[in-house]
Coordinates of C-alpha atoms and ligand atoms in Angstrom, one line a residue:
M1 CA -53.3 35.2 65.9
I2 CA -52.3 38.0 68.2
K3 CA -51.2 36.7 71.6
R4 CA -53.7 37.7 74.3
D5 CA -51.2 38.5 77.0
K6 CA -50.0 41.7 75.3
V7 CA -50.5 45.3 76.4
V8 CA -50.2 48.4 74.2
Y9 CA -49.0 51.8 75.2
Q10 CA -50.3 54.8 73.3
I11 CA -48.0 57.7 72.7
Y12 CA -49.1 61.2 71.5
P13 CA -45.6 62.3 70.5
K14 CA -46.3 66.0 70.6
S15 CA -46.9 65.8 74.3
F16 CA -44.6 62.9 75.3
K17 CA -41.0 64.1 75.6
D18 CA -39.3 67.1 74.0
S19 CA -35.6 66.2 73.4
N20 CA -34.5 69.4 71.6
G21 CA -35.9 72.2 73.7
D22 CA -38.6 73.6 71.3
G23 CA -41.6 72.9 73.5
L24 CA -42.8 70.1 71.2
G25 CA -42.4 66.4 71.9
D26 CA -40.5 64.5 69.3
I27 CA -39.2 61.1 68.2
R28 CA -35.9 61.3 70.0
G29 CA -37.9 62.1 73.1
M30 CA -39.7 58.8 72.6
I31 CA -36.3 57.0 72.2
E32 CA -35.1 58.5 75.5
K33 CA -38.1 57.0 77.3
L34 CA -38.0 53.5 76.0
D35 CA -36.4 52.2 79.2
Y36 CA -39.3 53.6 81.1
L37 CA -41.8 51.7 78.9
Q38 CA -39.8 48.5 79.1
D39 CA -39.8 48.8 82.9
L40 CA -43.6 49.3 82.8
G41 CA -43.8 46.1 80.8
V42 CA -45.7 47.0 77.7
D43 CA -45.3 45.0 74.5
Y44 CA -46.3 47.5 71.8
I45 CA -46.2 51.2 71.3
W46 CA -48.9 52.8 69.2
S47 CA -47.8 56.2 68.2
T48 CA -50.2 58.8 66.8
P49 CA -49.0 60.3 63.5
F50 CA -45.8 62.2 63.0
F51 CA -45.8 62.3 59.2
V52 CA -45.5 65.6 57.3
S53 CA -48.6 67.6 58.1
P54 CA -49.7 71.2 58.5
Q55 CA -50.8 70.0 62.0
N56 CA -54.3 71.5 61.9
D57 CA -55.4 68.3 63.6
N58 CA -52.1 67.5 65.2
G59 CA -51.0 65.1 62.4
Y60 CA -54.3 63.5 61.6
D61 CA -54.1 65.7 58.5
V62 CA -51.3 63.9 56.6
A63 CA -49.6 65.7 53.7
D64 CA -47.0 63.0 53.0
Y65 CA -47.3 59.4 54.3
Y66 CA -43.7 58.6 53.5
N67 CA -41.8 61.3 55.3
I68 CA -41.5 62.6 58.9
D69 CA -42.5 66.0 59.9
S70 CA -39.3 67.8 60.8
R71 CA -40.9 69.1 64.0
Y72 CA -40.9 65.5 65.2
G73 CA -37.5 64.4 63.8
T74 CA -36.1 62.6 60.8
M75 CA -36.4 59.2 59.0
E76 CA -33.2 58.1 60.8
D77 CA -34.8 58.9 64.1
V78 CA -37.8 56.8 63.3
E79 CA -35.6 53.9 62.2
E80 CA -33.7 54.2 65.4
L81 CA -36.9 54.3 67.4
I82 CA -38.1 51.0 65.7
S83 CA -34.7 49.2 66.3
E84 CA -34.2 50.5 69.9
A85 CA -37.8 49.5 70.8
K86 CA -37.2 46.1 69.2
K87 CA -34.1 45.6 71.4
R88 CA -36.4 46.0 74.4
N89 CA -39.0 43.6 72.9
I90 CA -41.4 46.4 72.1
G91 CA -43.1 46.5 68.7
L92 CA -44.1 49.7 66.9
M93 CA -47.6 50.3 65.7
F94 CA -48.1 53.3 63.3
D95 CA -51.3 55.3 62.9
M96 CA -52.7 55.2 59.4
V97 CA -55.0 58.0 58.6
F98 CA -56.6 56.7 55.5
N99 CA -60.1 58.1 55.5
H100 CA -58.8 61.5 54.5
T101 CA -55.6 63.4 53.6
S102 CA -54.6 67.0 54.4
T103 CA -55.6 69.4 51.7
E104 CA -51.8 70.1 51.6
H105 CA -51.2 66.6 50.2
E106 CA -49.9 66.6 46.6
W107 CA -52.9 64.6 45.5
F108 CA -55.3 67.2 46.7
K109 CA -53.1 70.0 45.3
K110 CA -53.2 68.4 41.9
A111 CA -56.9 67.9 42.2
L112 CA -57.3 71.6 42.9
A113 CA -55.1 72.5 39.9
G114 CA -57.7 70.7 37.8
D115 CA -56.2 67.2 37.3
E116 CA -59.1 64.9 36.9
K117 CA -57.2 61.8 37.9
Y118 CA -56.6 63.3 41.3
Q119 CA -60.0 64.8 41.6
N120 CA -61.2 61.3 41.5
Y121 CA -59.0 60.5 44.5
Y122 CA -61.4 62.6 46.6
I123 CA -65.2 63.1 46.8
F124 CA -65.9 66.1 44.6
K125 CA -69.5 67.1 43.6
D126 CA -70.3 69.6 40.9
G127 CA -72.4 72.5 42.1
T128 CA -73.0 76.1 42.9
P129 CA -72.0 77.9 46.0
D130 CA -75.7 78.4 47.2
K131 CA -76.5 74.7 47.2
V132 CA -74.5 72.4 49.4
P133 CA -74.7 68.7 48.1
T134 CA -76.1 67.3 51.3
N135 CA -76.9 68.6 54.9
W136 CA -74.2 66.4 56.5
A137 CA -72.3 67.8 59.4
S138 CA -68.5 67.7 59.9
K139 CA -67.6 65.9 63.1
F140 CA -65.7 69.1 64.1
G141 CA -68.8 71.3 63.6
G142 CA -70.3 73.1 60.5
S143 CA -70.9 71.5 57.1
A144 CA -69.1 68.5 55.8
W145 CA -68.7 70.2 52.4
E146 CA -66.4 73.0 51.2
Y147 CA -66.8 74.8 47.9
I148 CA -64.0 75.5 45.5
P149 CA -65.1 78.4 43.3
H150 CA -62.6 78.0 40.5
L151 CA -63.6 74.3 40.1
K152 CA -67.3 74.9 40.6
K153 CA -67.2 71.8 42.9
W154 CA -67.7 70.9 46.5
Y155 CA -65.5 68.4 48.3
L156 CA -66.4 66.2 51.3
H157 CA -64.7 66.5 54.6
L158 CA -66.2 64.5 57.5
F159 CA -63.6 66.3 59.8
D160 CA -61.9 69.7 59.4
K161 CA -62.1 71.4 56.0
T162 CA -58.4 70.8 55.7
Q163 CA -59.0 67.0 55.9
A164 CA -60.5 66.0 52.6
D165 CA -62.1 62.5 52.4
L166 CA -60.5 60.0 50.1
N167 CA -62.5 58.1 47.5
W168 CA -62.0 54.4 48.4
D169 CA -64.3 53.4 45.5
N170 CA -61.4 54.3 43.2
P171 CA -59.0 51.3 43.0
E172 CA -56.0 53.6 42.5
V173 CA -56.5 55.2 45.9
R174 CA -56.7 51.7 47.5
D175 CA -53.4 50.8 45.7
E176 CA -51.7 54.0 46.9
L177 CA -52.7 53.2 50.5
K178 CA -51.4 49.6 50.3
K179 CA -48.0 51.0 49.2
V180 CA -47.9 53.1 52.3
I181 CA -48.6 50.0 54.5
L182 CA -45.8 48.1 52.7
F183 CA -43.4 50.9 53.0
W184 CA -43.6 51.0 56.8
K185 CA -43.8 47.3 57.1
E186 CA -40.5 47.1 55.3
K187 CA -39.1 49.5 57.9
G188 CA -40.0 47.1 60.7
V189 CA -43.4 48.4 61.9
V190 CA -45.3 45.4 63.3
G191 CA -48.8 46.8 63.5
Y192 CA -51.1 49.6 62.6
R193 CA -53.9 51.5 64.1
F194 CA -56.4 52.6 61.4
D195 CA -58.0 56.0 62.0
V196 CA -61.8 56.2 61.7
V197 CA -61.6 53.3 59.3
N198 CA -65.3 52.3 59.4
L199 CA -66.1 55.6 57.6
I200 CA -64.0 54.9 54.5
S201 CA -66.8 53.6 52.3
K202 CA -69.3 56.2 51.2
P203 CA -72.7 55.5 49.7
A204 CA -73.2 55.3 46.0
T205 CA -75.6 58.3 46.0
F206 CA -75.5 61.3 48.4
E207 CA -78.7 62.4 50.0
D208 CA -79.8 64.7 52.8
D209 CA -80.2 63.1 56.3
D210 CA -83.6 64.2 57.6
I211 CA -83.1 62.6 61.0
G212 CA -79.4 63.0 61.7
D213 CA -76.0 64.4 60.7
G214 CA -75.4 62.0 57.8
R215 CA -73.4 59.4 59.7
R216 CA -76.0 56.7 59.1
F217 CA -75.0 56.8 55.4
Y218 CA -71.3 56.3 55.7
T219 CA -70.7 54.7 59.1
D220 CA -69.8 51.0 58.5
G221 CA -70.6 51.9 54.9
P222 CA -71.6 49.7 52.0
N223 CA -68.1 48.3 50.9
V224 CA -66.1 48.7 54.1
H225 CA -65.6 45.0 54.8
E226 CA -64.6 44.3 51.3
Y227 CA -62.1 47.1 51.2
L228 CA -60.6 46.1 54.5
K229 CA -60.2 42.4 53.3
E230 CA -58.5 43.7 50.2
L231 CA -56.1 46.0 52.1
V232 CA -55.2 43.2 54.5
K233 CA -54.7 40.6 52.0
D234 CA -52.7 42.6 49.5
T235 CA -50.3 43.8 52.1
G236 CA -50.0 40.6 54.1
M237 CA -51.3 42.1 57.3
E238 CA -53.2 39.0 58.5
D239 CA -50.9 38.3 61.5
M240 CA -50.0 41.9 62.3
M241 CA -51.2 43.8 65.3
T242 CA -54.0 45.8 63.6
V243 CA -56.7 47.8 65.3
G244 CA -59.4 49.8 63.7
E245 CA -60.9 52.9 65.3
M246 CA -64.6 52.4 64.7
S247 CA -66.7 55.5 65.0
S248 CA -70.5 55.1 66.0
T249 CA -70.3 51.5 65.0
S250 CA -72.4 48.4 65.8
L251 CA -71.6 45.2 67.5
E252 CA -72.4 43.1 64.4
N253 CA -70.0 45.1 62.3
C254 CA -67.3 44.9 64.9
V255 CA -67.6 41.1 65.1
R256 CA -67.0 41.1 61.4
Y257 CA -64.1 43.5 61.5
S258 CA -62.2 41.4 64.0
N259 CA -63.3 37.9 63.4
P260 CA -60.2 35.9 62.4
D261 CA -62.1 34.1 59.8
E262 CA -63.0 37.3 58.0
G263 CA -59.4 38.4 57.3
E264 CA -60.0 41.9 58.3
L265 CA -58.4 43.4 61.5
A266 CA -57.1 41.9 64.7
M267 CA -59.2 44.1 67.0
V268 CA -61.5 47.0 67.2
F269 CA -62.0 50.1 69.3
N270 CA -65.6 51.1 69.9
F271 CA -66.6 54.2 71.8
H272 CA -70.1 53.4 73.2
H273 CA -68.9 53.1 76.7
L274 CA -67.4 56.6 76.5
K275 CA -70.7 58.2 75.7
V276 CA -72.5 57.3 78.9
D277 CA -72.0 60.9 80.1
Y278 CA -73.3 62.5 76.9
K279 CA -76.8 63.7 77.3
N280 CA -79.0 62.4 74.5
G281 CA -75.8 61.3 72.8
D282 CA -74.5 64.8 72.5
K283 CA -70.9 65.2 73.6
W284 CA -71.4 68.9 74.3
T285 CA -74.4 68.5 76.7
L286 CA -73.1 67.4 80.1
Q287 CA -74.6 64.6 82.2
A288 CA -73.2 62.5 85.0
P289 CA -72.0 59.1 83.9
D290 CA -74.9 56.5 83.7
Y291 CA -73.3 53.5 85.4
K292 CA -76.2 51.2 84.6
Q293 CA -75.6 51.9 80.9
L294 CA -71.8 51.6 81.4
K295 CA -72.2 48.2 83.0
N296 CA -74.6 47.0 80.4
L297 CA -72.2 48.1 77.6
F298 CA -69.3 46.3 79.0
K299 CA -71.5 43.2 79.4
T300 CA -72.9 43.4 75.8
W301 CA -69.5 44.0 74.2
Q302 CA -67.6 41.5 76.3
L303 CA -70.2 38.8 75.6
G304 CA -70.8 39.8 72.0
I305 CA -67.2 39.8 71.0
Q306 CA -65.7 36.7 72.6
E307 CA -62.5 34.8 72.1
G308 CA -62.9 33.0 68.7
N309 CA -65.3 35.5 67.0
G310 CA -63.4 38.7 67.5
L311 CA -61.3 40.9 69.8
N312 CA -61.9 44.1 71.7
A313 CA -59.2 46.7 72.3
M314 CA -59.9 47.7 75.9
F315 CA -59.4 51.4 76.8
L316 CA -60.8 54.3 78.8
C317 CA -58.3 57.0 77.7
N318 CA -56.8 58.2 74.5
H319 CA -55.8 61.5 72.8
D320 CA -59.4 62.3 72.0
Q321 CA -60.9 61.7 75.4
P322 CA -60.8 63.6 78.7
R323 CA -58.9 61.7 81.4
A324 CA -61.0 58.7 82.7
I325 CA -60.0 59.4 86.3
S326 CA -61.5 62.9 86.1
R327 CA -64.5 61.6 84.3
F328 CA -65.5 58.4 86.1
G329 CA -63.4 58.6 89.3
N330 CA -62.5 61.2 91.9
D331 CA -59.2 62.9 90.9
T332 CA -58.6 64.5 94.3
K333 CA -59.9 62.6 97.3
Y334 CA -59.9 59.1 95.8
W335 CA -57.3 59.8 93.2
K336 CA -55.3 56.6 93.7
E337 CA -58.2 54.4 94.5
S338 CA -60.3 55.4 91.5
A339 CA -57.3 55.3 89.1
E340 CA -56.5 51.8 90.1
M341 CA -60.1 50.7 90.0
L342 CA -60.6 51.9 86.5
A343 CA -57.4 50.2 85.4
T344 CA -58.4 46.9 87.0
L345 CA -61.9 47.1 85.4
I346 CA -60.6 47.0 81.9
H347 CA -57.3 45.1 82.3
M348 CA -58.9 42.1 83.8
M349 CA -61.5 41.8 80.9
Q350 CA -61.2 39.9 77.7
G351 CA -59.3 41.8 74.9
I352 CA -56.1 43.7 74.6
P353 CA -55.6 46.6 77.1
Y354 CA -54.4 49.9 75.9
I355 CA -52.7 52.4 78.2
Y356 CA -52.6 56.0 77.2
Q357 CA -49.6 58.1 78.2
G358 CA -49.9 59.4 81.7
E359 CA -52.8 57.1 82.6
E360 CA -50.4 54.9 84.4
L361 CA -49.5 57.9 86.6
G362 CA -53.1 59.0 87.3
M363 CA -52.8 62.2 85.2
T364 CA -56.0 64.3 85.3
N365 CA -57.9 66.7 83.2
H366 CA -56.2 70.1 82.7
G367 CA -58.4 72.5 84.5
Y368 CA -57.9 75.3 82.0
T369 CA -59.8 78.6 82.7
T370 CA -59.4 80.6 79.5
I371 CA -60.0 79.8 75.8
E372 CA -56.4 81.0 75.0
Q373 CA -55.1 77.8 76.8
Y374 CA -56.9 75.5 74.3
R375 CA -55.2 74.2 71.1
D376 CA -57.5 71.6 69.6
V377 CA -59.4 72.5 66.5
E378 CA -62.6 70.7 67.6
S379 CA -62.5 72.5 71.0
L380 CA -61.9 75.9 69.4
N381 CA -64.8 75.3 66.9
Y382 CA -67.2 74.1 69.6
Y383 CA -66.4 77.1 71.9
K384 CA -67.9 79.3 69.1
I385 CA -70.7 76.9 68.3
L386 CA -71.8 76.6 72.0
M387 CA -71.9 80.4 72.3
E388 CA -73.9 80.6 69.1
R389 CA -76.3 78.2 70.7
G390 CA -76.8 80.7 73.5
M391 CA -74.2 79.8 76.2
T392 CA -72.1 82.5 77.8
S393 CA -68.4 82.2 77.5
D394 CA -68.1 80.9 81.1
E395 CA -70.7 78.2 80.3
A396 CA -69.0 77.2 77.1
L397 CA -65.6 77.0 79.0
H398 CA -67.2 74.8 81.6
V399 CA -68.3 72.3 78.9
L400 CA -64.9 72.4 77.3
N401 CA -63.3 71.8 80.6
E402 CA -65.1 68.5 80.9
R403 CA -65.2 67.5 77.2
S404 CA -62.2 69.0 75.4
R405 CA -59.7 66.6 73.8
D406 CA -57.0 68.9 75.1
N407 CA -57.6 67.2 78.6
G408 CA -55.8 64.2 77.3
R409 CA -53.1 66.2 75.4
T410 CA -51.2 68.0 78.1
P411 CA -47.5 67.2 78.4
M412 CA -46.4 64.0 80.1
Q413 CA -45.6 64.7 83.7
W414 CA -42.1 63.2 84.1
N415 CA -40.9 65.0 87.2
S416 CA -41.5 68.1 89.4
D417 CA -39.1 70.4 87.6
T418 CA -40.3 73.4 85.7
Y419 CA -42.3 72.2 82.7
A420 CA -42.6 68.7 84.4
G421 CA -39.4 67.5 82.8
F422 CA -41.2 67.4 79.5
S423 CA -39.3 70.3 78.1
T424 CA -36.8 72.9 79.0
V425 CA -39.0 75.7 77.6
E426 CA -42.7 76.5 77.7
P427 CA -44.6 73.5 76.2
W428 CA -46.9 74.0 73.2
I429 CA -49.9 73.4 75.4
P430 CA -50.2 74.5 79.1
L431 CA -49.4 72.0 81.8
P432 CA -51.9 71.1 84.6
E433 CA -50.7 72.5 87.9
N434 CA -50.6 69.2 89.6
Y435 CA -47.4 67.9 88.0
K436 CA -45.5 68.9 91.1
T437 CA -47.2 65.9 92.8
I438 CA -48.4 63.7 90.0
N439 CA -45.3 62.6 88.0
A440 CA -43.3 59.6 86.9
E441 CA -40.3 60.3 89.0
S442 CA -42.2 60.3 92.3
E443 CA -44.2 57.2 91.4
F444 CA -41.4 55.1 89.9
H445 CA -39.8 54.2 93.2
D446 CA -42.9 54.2 95.3
E447 CA -44.1 50.6 95.6
T448 CA -47.7 51.8 96.3
S449 CA -48.0 54.1 93.4
I450 CA -50.5 54.0 90.5
Y451 CA -47.5 53.3 88.2
N452 CA -46.5 50.2 90.1
Y453 CA -50.1 49.1 90.2
Y454 CA -50.3 49.2 86.4
K455 CA -47.0 47.2 86.3
K456 CA -48.6 44.5 88.4
L457 CA -51.8 44.4 86.2
I458 CA -49.6 43.9 83.1
Q459 CA -47.7 41.0 84.9
I460 CA -51.0 39.5 86.0
R461 CA -52.2 39.3 82.4
K462 CA -48.9 37.5 81.6
N463 CA -49.0 35.2 84.6
H464 CA -52.6 34.2 84.6
R465 CA -53.9 32.4 81.6
A466 CA -57.5 32.9 82.8
I467 CA -57.0 36.7 82.3
S468 CA -55.3 36.6 78.9
Y469 CA -57.1 33.6 77.3
G470 CA -60.0 32.7 79.6
S471 CA -63.7 32.9 79.0
I472 CA -65.7 35.7 80.6
S473 CA -69.0 35.6 82.3
F474 CA -70.8 38.2 84.4
I475 CA -72.4 37.5 87.8
D476 CA -75.6 39.3 88.1
N477 CA -76.1 41.5 91.2
E478 CA -78.7 44.1 92.0
D479 CA -76.4 47.0 92.1
D480 CA -75.9 49.0 88.8
E481 CA -72.7 50.5 90.2
V482 CA -70.9 47.2 91.1
I483 CA -69.6 45.0 88.3
V484 CA -68.7 41.3 89.0
Y485 CA -67.2 39.1 86.4
V486 CA -65.4 35.7 86.2
R487 CA -62.4 34.8 84.0
E488 CA -61.9 31.1 83.6
C489 CA -59.8 28.6 81.8
E490 CA -59.0 24.9 82.5
E491 CA -56.3 25.7 85.0
E492 CA -57.8 28.5 87.0
R493 CA -60.8 30.7 87.8
I494 CA -60.6 34.3 88.8
V495 CA -63.3 36.6 90.1
V496 CA -63.1 40.3 89.6
I497 CA -65.3 42.7 91.7
V498 CA -65.4 46.4 91.0
N499 CA -67.2 49.2 92.8
L500 CA -67.5 51.9 90.2
V501 CA -68.4 54.7 92.6
E502 CA -67.5 56.5 95.7
D503 CA -70.4 55.2 97.7
K504 CA -69.8 52.2 100.0
K505 CA -71.5 49.1 98.9
E506 CA -72.4 45.7 100.3
L507 CA -72.3 42.8 98.0
I508 CA -74.0 39.5 98.8
L509 CA -71.6 36.7 97.8
H510 CA -72.9 33.4 96.3
E511 CA -69.6 31.6 96.8
N512 CA -66.8 31.6 99.4
L513 CA -64.1 34.1 98.7
D514 CA -60.8 33.4 100.4
L515 CA -59.0 36.6 100.8
A516 CA -55.7 34.7 101.1
S517 CA -56.1 34.0 97.4
K518 CA -56.3 37.7 96.4
I519 CA -54.3 38.6 93.3
I520 CA -54.6 42.3 93.5
S521 CA -56.8 45.0 95.1
N522 CA -56.5 48.8 95.4
Y523 CA -57.0 48.5 99.2
D524 CA -54.6 46.7 101.5
S525 CA -57.4 45.0 103.4
N526 CA -60.8 43.9 102.2
E527 CA -63.8 43.1 104.3
V528 CA -65.8 39.9 104.1
N529 CA -68.3 39.0 106.9
G530 CA -70.1 35.8 106.2
N531 CA -71.5 36.2 102.8
I532 CA -71.3 39.9 102.7
L533 CA -68.4 41.8 101.0
S534 CA -68.2 45.4 102.2
L535 CA -66.8 47.6 99.4
K536 CA -65.1 50.8 100.1
P537 CA -65.1 53.8 97.7
Y538 CA -63.9 52.6 94.3
E539 CA -62.7 49.3 95.7
C540 CA -61.8 46.5 93.4
L541 CA -60.7 43.0 94.2
V542 CA -59.3 40.3 92.0
I543 CA -59.4 36.8 93.6
K544 CA -58.4 33.4 92.4
T545 CA -61.0 30.9 93.3
R546 CA -59.4 27.8 91.7
Ligands
GLC1 C1 -59.6 60.1 64.9 C2 -58.4 60.6 65.6 C3 -58.6 62.0 66.0 C4 -58.8 62.8 64.7 C5 -59.9 62.2 63.8 C6 -59.7 62.7 62.4 O1 -60.8 60.1 65.7 O2 -58.3 59.8 66.8 O3 -57.6 62.6 66.8 O4 -59.1 64.1 64.9 O5 -59.8 60.8 63.7 O6 -58.6 62.1 61.8

């Protein structure tokens, strides 16, 4: 079983550290920064893919699972990364993109050349160009099908058209993927993050979706649990640090994916809490965060996946999300307070916390003003789609500003030098202007910085069994914008109080809180008068009550 006092740090290599002056982050850059990660105190690094790839989706379009894209480095560099990390007690988790391959993968190329064996590696359907097999939509916009005239066939791509979906019903495909796992395990990789892994099992027959974009047919699909069990068993991954990215999933399925008795994965990412600012579930229609929904979702998922029946991966940021501080906090006036509140909120819950590069510094959204600054395939597609839907260019840019994945992909802000110490030349994607003030160098030695607050949170998890292993319960209160929960084990009991918003709040306490037993807070002083706790903007407070 995975130890519960661990913390994972996610690296998006392209934007982490450029070691060779080409404007792109690379593996040697990751090696250079291992001491920084050791100081922070993380136990694992999950790196997003650096395998050979045309980079249409920044490496989530893999053309060769066994080799390193030369833009990122060499196999020797990766081996050194694994061994240098190990010396610092940090384990490496690789990102396995197994729902699809790049259309540049040799399997797909053979399929295109007419080889039936390899056509059966993917999801091809006979047809004519005028009749698409189903009306399903690609997650990046447009149809999920692409026609190949010389084969007179369509192929399925739930993402970009250069990302062809694999046919997991074919045992040969499953065997190929097991070999990939074993290859990297042999090299010393201790865990895997599985990309959109709940989409791998497609239905036996393909039909139009009259009420949606098709996802109800393939999300948590018919054989997904069986395929995961087989993959885990045949590669001996039972005790490894595995996490599945579950797109539009359900709680019931996530319990199965992560229940130790099922032999599937160690833990799951779900995204429901990161849709509370989508109007009617549509990412591209803006709405202010619905805190009532956010609070309910945390409660539902924390209570629904409890120690013993499963495990949540806890996160607010990753390479597909805008920065949480810009989204749920105030990234100027209450920059520090809101960054620390958000961190406390998830780090003190049950599950394994994930920190996304730069989150520990309070890095913000990019603030781009022109479409030329964007790089992400999804953002560029949706810029066009939003204008086709009737928006002006300015309106579409405003939506991208809030929602684009590029918000989370700007270069890591290491110091205040030109290009933020990320590179010596202009980076592949523009930097936010605030790197002069928000950067690792300035925070490292400042005891009161967001960075040092994260360090403390990581240590609290290690030093307090109630936080790593304890049960969780929620204390109901009237206010939708204040969350109160209790973590408890035999030795201790800890209360966590979080004001999610900028408004001041008054919380009626049902027990005595002794501020002398405070473990951490984002304010130096907290105010209790009788049974009333007065909460300042974004205030959070963690107190030991036993
Ligand atoms: C996952 C990845 C994302 C990628 C998509 C397709 O959601 O996190 O970056 O674009 O899968 O592979």
